């Protein structure tokens, strides 16, 4: 067992889990929370669970966070059961903490939670074949469909203005002006290009205000690695990382998934010649997504699907740049200029998407006939 900074037996002892703790393994995925697989022996049977330390710098109110998540997962459990599915495998179930509620506050202030570990699934950061990405599109489309009649007003905004690209733009301007770490002079070109996005940064939020786009219950962090795929069938069966479920736009979920999964490079590729938007992958995702929820989308939503990929790549690109300028306080990083590398990658993707916009629009229309 690698060195851990906490005692997993002690932490898991604060939850109602049957059996004896036997092992803890770190799962290195995600830029925000810390995740572990813990194993218990329940009368001779091996039982796995997921244990997570929530990043409370990012999620400042664990009560509201867990209230959103438990409301949504119980709603999903019912829907899945009604449709003849298996709620144990198709959604997350959080374990009650002994102190009440669904999280445990440790002596050092750490916020911990536990949920089921869905067996016989895999989680991936890259696409081996378009079919996997089509299955991802179906999974996030289906997630949105299932939550179509969830009472949206009962959700808390866990991170206010999360996908308000205009506000992300203002935060970048502020970071440039403050230049907390003296890094701005070294990234003038990136700042200049990022600030040239002001002309389209508010396009989606303006449409919300004018009534041109409907608010829906959305996931808001639809990275490929936030889906569990069934090992046997390859289908995307369970959507995970539910922290940012909030009222949002279907376009946030679509664009975010494509900017991550249809990138021909990883999110932190240094060699920008490898960073392009794969049209076959775009098409695969759009097919899967529209097959699950296309009927529920408005014409305006459908028309903006290609643009959503550009704005979501742009938004996260400027978030990485902002965090780089602020001294890497938000995203986990593995080396000193990690956020800058990620920013360059995403802004290169924006440029590439610009050259492919016409083709993406044609592909989208051909699917939605
Ligand atoms: C974060 O936690 P993770 O790695 O799934 C971030 C997303 C970004 C993403 C970029 C709460 O997601 O918004 O798009 O990194 N989540 C939060 O990779 O900020
Ligand atoms: Mg994640």
Coordinates of C-alpha atoms and ligand atoms in Angstrom, one line a residue:
X1 CA 0.0 0.0 0.0
X2 CA 1.5 3.4 -1.0
X3 CA 2.0 5.9 1.7
X4 CA -1.3 7.6 2.5
X5 CA -1.7 10.9 4.3
X6 CA -4.7 9.6 6.3
X7 CA -5.8 6.4 8.0
X8 CA -8.4 4.8 5.8
X9 CA -9.5 2.4 8.5
X10 CA -10.2 5.3 10.8
X11 CA -12.0 7.4 8.1
X12 CA -14.2 4.6 6.8
X13 CA -15.1 3.7 10.4
X14 CA -17.2 6.8 10.4
X15 CA -19.6 5.4 7.8
X16 CA -22.2 2.6 8.2
X17 CA -20.3 -0.1 6.2
X18 CA -20.8 -3.7 7.0
X19 CA -17.6 -5.9 7.5
X20 CA -13.9 -5.3 8.2
X21 CA -11.7 -2.8 6.3
X22 CA -8.9 -4.6 4.5
X23 CA -7.3 -2.4 1.9
X24 CA -7.1 1.1 0.3
X25 CA -5.8 1.9 -3.2
X26 CA -5.4 5.4 -4.7
X27 CA -7.2 6.2 -7.9
X28 CA -5.4 8.9 -9.8
X29 CA -8.0 10.7 -11.8
X30 CA -9.7 14.1 -11.6
X31 CA -8.2 17.5 -11.1
X32 CA -10.2 18.4 -7.9
X33 CA -11.0 15.6 -5.4
X34 CA -8.9 12.8 -4.1
X35 CA -10.3 9.3 -4.8
X36 CA -9.6 5.9 -3.3
X37 CA -10.9 2.4 -3.7
X38 CA -11.4 0.7 -0.3
X39 CA -12.0 -3.0 0.3
X40 CA -14.0 -4.6 3.0
X41 CA -14.4 -8.2 4.1
X42 CA -18.0 -8.9 4.8
X43 CA -18.3 -12.4 6.2
X44 CA -15.8 -13.7 3.7
X45 CA -17.1 -11.8 0.7
X46 CA -14.9 -9.0 -0.8
X47 CA -16.8 -5.7 -1.1
X48 CA -15.3 -2.6 -2.7
X49 CA -16.4 1.0 -2.1
X50 CA -15.2 4.4 -3.4
X51 CA -13.9 6.8 -0.8
X52 CA -13.4 10.4 -1.6
X53 CA -11.9 13.5 0.1
X54 CA -13.9 16.4 -1.2
X55 CA -11.9 19.5 -2.2
X56 CA -13.5 22.2 0.1
X57 CA -11.5 25.0 -1.5
X58 CA -13.6 24.3 -4.6
X59 CA -16.8 23.0 -3.0
X60 CA -17.2 25.4 -0.1
X61 CA -20.6 24.0 1.2
X62 CA -20.6 20.2 1.7
X63 CA -24.2 20.2 3.0
X64 CA -25.5 21.8 -0.2
X65 CA -23.2 19.6 -2.3
X66 CA -24.4 16.4 -0.8
X67 CA -28.0 17.5 -0.7
X68 CA -27.9 18.0 -4.5
X69 CA -26.2 14.7 -5.0
X70 CA -28.4 12.6 -2.8
X71 CA -31.5 14.2 -4.2
X72 CA -30.4 13.5 -7.8
X73 CA -29.2 9.9 -7.1
X74 CA -32.4 8.9 -5.3
X75 CA -34.4 10.3 -8.2
X76 CA -32.3 8.4 -10.7
X77 CA -32.6 5.2 -8.7
X78 CA -36.3 5.3 -9.0
X79 CA -36.3 6.1 -12.7
X80 CA -33.7 3.4 -13.4
X81 CA -35.7 0.8 -11.5
X82 CA -39.0 1.8 -13.2
X83 CA -37.3 1.3 -16.6
X84 CA -36.2 -2.2 -15.5
X85 CA -32.5 -1.2 -15.0
X86 CA -30.2 -2.0 -12.1
X87 CA -29.9 1.0 -9.8
X88 CA -26.9 -0.6 -8.0
X89 CA -24.9 -0.4 -11.2
X90 CA -26.4 2.6 -13.1
X91 CA -26.1 5.3 -10.5
X92 CA -24.1 6.1 -7.3
X93 CA -25.4 5.4 -3.8
X94 CA -23.8 7.3 -1.0
X95 CA -23.4 5.7 2.5
X96 CA -24.7 7.5 5.6
X97 CA -22.1 8.9 7.9
X98 CA -22.3 8.0 11.6
X99 CA -22.6 11.7 12.6
X100 CA -25.7 12.0 10.3
X101 CA -25.9 13.2 6.7
X102 CA -23.7 11.8 3.9
X103 CA -20.2 13.0 4.7
X104 CA -17.8 12.8 7.6
X105 CA -15.7 15.8 8.8
X106 CA -12.3 14.5 10.0
X107 CA -10.2 16.0 12.9
X108 CA -8.1 18.0 10.3
X109 CA -11.3 19.4 8.7
X110 CA -11.2 17.1 5.7
X111 CA -14.5 16.3 4.2
X112 CA -15.0 12.6 3.3
X113 CA -17.7 10.6 1.6
X114 CA -18.2 7.0 0.5
X115 CA -20.3 5.3 -2.2
X116 CA -20.7 2.1 -4.0
X117 CA -17.9 0.9 -6.3
X118 CA -19.5 -0.3 -9.6
X119 CA -17.8 -3.6 -10.4
X120 CA -17.0 -4.9 -13.9
X121 CA -16.7 -1.4 -15.4
X122 CA -13.8 0.6 -16.7
X123 CA -13.1 4.3 -16.8
X124 CA -11.0 5.8 -19.5
X125 CA -9.2 9.0 -20.5
X126 CA -8.9 8.3 -24.1
X127 CA -11.0 6.9 -27.0
X128 CA -9.9 3.6 -28.5
X129 CA -12.6 3.6 -31.1
X130 CA -15.5 5.9 -32.1
X131 CA -18.1 3.4 -30.7
X132 CA -16.8 4.1 -27.2
X133 CA -17.4 7.8 -27.7
X134 CA -20.8 7.2 -29.2
X135 CA -21.6 5.2 -26.0
X136 CA -20.4 8.2 -23.9
X137 CA -22.7 10.5 -25.9
X138 CA -25.6 8.2 -25.2
X139 CA -24.7 8.0 -21.5
X140 CA -24.7 11.8 -21.0
X141 CA -27.7 12.3 -23.2
X142 CA -29.6 9.6 -21.3
X143 CA -28.5 11.2 -18.0
X144 CA -30.1 14.5 -19.1
X145 CA -33.2 12.7 -20.3
X146 CA -33.7 10.9 -17.0
X147 CA -33.4 14.2 -15.1
X148 CA -35.8 15.9 -17.5
X149 CA -38.6 16.2 -14.9
X150 CA -36.3 16.6 -11.8
X151 CA -37.5 19.7 -9.8
X152 CA -34.8 22.0 -11.0
X153 CA -35.6 24.7 -8.3
X154 CA -34.6 22.4 -5.5
X155 CA -31.0 22.3 -6.6
X156 CA -28.3 24.5 -5.0
X157 CA -25.8 26.3 -7.2
X158 CA -22.7 24.5 -5.7
X159 CA -20.3 26.7 -7.7
X160 CA -22.0 29.9 -8.6
X161 CA -21.6 31.0 -12.3
X162 CA -19.6 27.8 -13.0
X163 CA -20.1 28.0 -16.8
X164 CA -20.6 31.7 -17.1
X165 CA -17.9 32.2 -19.7
X166 CA -18.2 36.0 -19.4
X167 CA -17.4 35.9 -15.7
X168 CA -14.5 33.5 -16.4
X169 CA -13.2 36.1 -18.8
X170 CA -13.5 38.8 -16.2
X171 CA -11.6 36.5 -13.7
X172 CA -8.8 36.2 -16.3
X173 CA -8.6 40.0 -16.7
X174 CA -8.4 40.3 -13.0
X175 CA -5.6 37.7 -12.7
X176 CA -3.7 39.4 -15.5
X177 CA -4.0 42.8 -13.7
X178 CA -3.0 41.3 -10.3
X179 CA -0.2 39.1 -11.8
X180 CA 0.2 37.4 -8.4
X181 CA 3.2 35.3 -9.4
X182 CA 4.8 37.6 -12.0
X183 CA 4.0 35.1 -14.7
X184 CA 2.0 37.4 -17.1
X185 CA 5.0 38.7 -19.0
X186 CA 6.0 35.2 -20.0
X187 CA 2.6 34.4 -21.5
X188 CA 1.7 37.5 -23.4
X189 CA 0.6 35.6 -26.6
X190 CA -1.7 33.3 -24.6
X191 CA -3.3 36.2 -22.8
X192 CA -3.8 38.2 -26.0
X193 CA -5.4 35.3 -27.7
X194 CA -7.6 34.5 -24.7
X195 CA -8.8 38.0 -24.4
X196 CA -9.7 38.1 -28.1
X197 CA -12.5 35.7 -27.2
X198 CA -14.6 38.5 -25.6
X199 CA -16.7 38.7 -28.7
X200 CA -18.3 35.3 -28.2
X201 CA -17.8 34.6 -24.5
X202 CA -21.3 35.8 -23.4
X203 CA -23.2 34.3 -26.3
X204 CA -24.7 31.4 -24.4
X205 CA -25.5 33.3 -21.2
X206 CA -27.0 36.1 -23.2
X207 CA -29.3 33.5 -24.8
X208 CA -30.3 32.3 -21.3
X209 CA -31.2 35.8 -20.3
X210 CA -33.3 36.4 -23.5
X211 CA -35.1 33.1 -23.2
X212 CA -33.4 31.7 -26.3
X213 CA -32.1 28.7 -24.4
X214 CA -33.8 26.6 -21.7
X215 CA -32.2 25.8 -18.3
X216 CA -32.0 22.1 -17.6
X217 CA -30.6 19.9 -14.9
X218 CA -27.1 19.3 -16.2
X219 CA -24.0 17.5 -15.1
X220 CA -21.6 20.4 -16.0
X221 CA -18.4 18.3 -16.0
X222 CA -18.9 15.8 -18.8
X223 CA -15.3 14.6 -19.2
X224 CA -15.0 11.1 -20.7
X225 CA -13.5 9.8 -17.4
X226 CA -16.8 10.7 -15.6
X227 CA -18.5 7.7 -17.1
X228 CA -18.2 4.1 -16.1
X229 CA -18.4 1.7 -19.1
X230 CA -19.5 -1.9 -18.8
X231 CA -16.6 -4.3 -19.3
X232 CA -18.7 -6.8 -21.3
X233 CA -20.9 -4.5 -23.4
X234 CA -18.8 -1.4 -23.6
X235 CA -22.0 0.7 -22.9
X236 CA -21.7 3.8 -20.8
X237 CA -23.8 2.6 -17.8
X238 CA -23.1 5.0 -15.0
X239 CA -22.4 8.7 -14.8
X240 CA -20.2 9.7 -12.0
X241 CA -18.6 12.9 -10.5
X242 CA -21.9 14.4 -9.6
X243 CA -20.6 17.5 -7.7
X244 CA -21.4 20.0 -10.3
X245 CA -25.0 19.0 -11.0
X246 CA -26.8 22.3 -11.2
X247 CA -29.2 24.1 -13.5
X248 CA -27.3 24.6 -16.7
X249 CA -27.4 24.3 -20.5
X250 CA -27.5 21.0 -22.4
X251 CA -24.8 22.8 -24.5
X252 CA -22.4 22.9 -21.6
X253 CA -22.6 19.1 -21.3
X254 CA -22.3 18.5 -25.0
X255 CA -19.4 20.9 -25.6
X256 CA -17.4 19.9 -22.6
X257 CA -17.6 16.2 -23.5
X258 CA -16.5 16.9 -27.1
X259 CA -13.7 19.2 -26.2
X260 CA -12.2 16.5 -24.0
X261 CA -13.0 13.3 -25.8
X262 CA -12.8 14.3 -29.4
X263 CA -9.4 16.0 -29.0
X264 CA -6.8 13.9 -30.8
X265 CA -4.4 14.6 -28.0
X266 CA -4.7 14.5 -24.2
X267 CA -5.7 17.6 -22.3
X268 CA -2.1 18.4 -21.4
X269 CA -0.2 17.6 -24.6
X270 CA 2.8 19.8 -25.1
X271 CA 3.2 19.1 -28.8
X272 CA 0.4 21.3 -30.2
X273 CA 0.6 19.8 -33.7
X274 CA -1.2 16.8 -32.1
X275 CA -4.1 18.8 -30.9
X276 CA -7.0 18.7 -33.3
X277 CA -10.7 18.1 -33.2
X278 CA -11.5 14.7 -34.7
X279 CA -14.5 14.9 -36.9
X280 CA -15.3 11.2 -36.8
X281 CA -15.3 11.4 -33.0
X282 CA -17.4 14.5 -33.1
X283 CA -19.9 12.7 -35.2
X284 CA -19.9 9.6 -33.0
X285 CA -20.6 11.6 -29.9
X286 CA -23.3 13.6 -31.6
X287 CA -25.0 10.4 -32.8
X288 CA -24.9 8.8 -29.3
X289 CA -26.1 12.0 -27.6
X290 CA -28.9 12.8 -30.0
X291 CA -30.1 9.2 -30.0
X292 CA -30.7 9.6 -26.3
X293 CA -32.1 13.1 -25.9
X294 CA -32.3 14.7 -29.4
X295 CA -36.1 14.7 -29.3
X296 CA -36.1 16.9 -26.2
X297 CA -33.8 19.5 -27.5
X298 CA -35.0 22.8 -29.0
X299 CA -33.9 23.9 -32.5
X300 CA -31.7 26.6 -31.0
X301 CA -29.9 24.0 -28.8
X302 CA -29.3 21.7 -31.8
X303 CA -28.0 24.6 -33.9
X304 CA -25.5 25.6 -31.3
X305 CA -24.0 22.1 -30.7
X306 CA -20.9 22.8 -32.8
X307 CA -20.4 26.2 -31.2
X308 CA -20.7 24.7 -27.7
X309 CA -17.5 22.7 -28.4
X310 CA -15.6 25.9 -29.2
X311 CA -16.8 27.8 -26.2
X312 CA -16.3 25.0 -23.7
X313 CA -12.7 24.5 -24.9
X314 CA -12.2 28.2 -24.7
X315 CA -13.7 28.5 -21.2
X316 CA -11.6 25.8 -19.7
X317 CA -8.5 27.1 -21.6
X318 CA -8.9 30.5 -19.9
X319 CA -9.6 28.9 -16.6
X320 CA -6.3 27.0 -16.8
X321 CA -4.5 30.3 -17.8
X322 CA -6.2 32.1 -14.9
X323 CA -5.1 29.4 -12.5
X324 CA -1.5 29.6 -13.9
X325 CA -1.4 33.3 -13.3
X326 CA -2.9 32.9 -9.8
X327 CA -0.2 30.4 -8.8
X328 CA -2.0 27.1 -9.4
X329 CA -4.5 27.3 -6.5
X330 CA -7.5 25.6 -8.1
X331 CA -6.5 22.6 -10.3
X332 CA -4.2 19.9 -9.1
X333 CA -1.0 20.1 -11.1
X334 CA 1.9 17.6 -11.5
X335 CA 4.7 20.0 -12.6
X336 CA 5.2 23.8 -12.5
X337 CA 3.8 24.8 -15.8
X338 CA 1.1 22.1 -16.0
X339 CA -1.8 24.7 -16.1
X340 CA 0.0 26.6 -18.9
X341 CA 0.4 23.4 -20.9
X342 CA -3.3 22.6 -20.5
X343 CA -4.2 26.2 -21.5
X344 CA -2.1 26.1 -24.7
X345 CA -3.7 22.7 -25.6
X346 CA -7.2 24.0 -25.1
X347 CA -6.6 27.2 -27.0
X348 CA -5.0 25.3 -29.9
X349 CA -8.2 23.2 -29.9
X350 CA -10.3 26.4 -30.2
X351 CA -8.3 27.4 -33.2
X352 CA -8.8 24.0 -34.8
X353 CA -12.5 24.0 -34.1
X354 CA -12.8 27.4 -35.8
X355 CA -11.5 25.9 -39.1
X356 CA -13.9 22.9 -38.8
X357 CA -17.1 24.7 -37.7
X358 CA -18.8 24.4 -41.2
X359 CA -18.1 20.7 -41.4
X360 CA -19.3 20.2 -37.8
X361 CA -22.6 22.0 -38.6
X362 CA -23.0 19.8 -41.7
X363 CA -22.4 16.6 -39.8
X364 CA -24.9 17.6 -37.0
X365 CA -27.6 18.4 -39.5
X366 CA -27.1 15.1 -41.3
X367 CA -27.6 13.2 -38.0
X368 CA -30.7 15.2 -37.1
X369 CA -32.7 14.7 -40.2
Ligands
LIG1 C1 -12.2 19.5 -13.4 O1 -12.7 17.1 -11.4 P1 -12.5 16.9 -12.9 O2 -11.1 16.6 -13.2 O3 -13.5 15.9 -13.4 C2 -13.1 20.7 -13.3 C3 -13.8 20.9 -14.7 C4 -12.8 21.0 -15.8 C5 -11.9 19.9 -15.7 C6 -10.7 20.1 -16.7 C7 -15.3 21.2 -10.3 O4 -12.9 18.3 -13.5 O5 -14.7 22.0 -14.6 O6 -13.5 21.1 -17.0 O7 -11.3 19.7 -14.4 N1 -14.1 20.5 -12.2 C8 -14.4 21.6 -11.4 O8 -10.1 18.9 -17.0 O9 -13.8 22.7 -11.5
LIG2 MG1 -14.0 13.7 -12.7

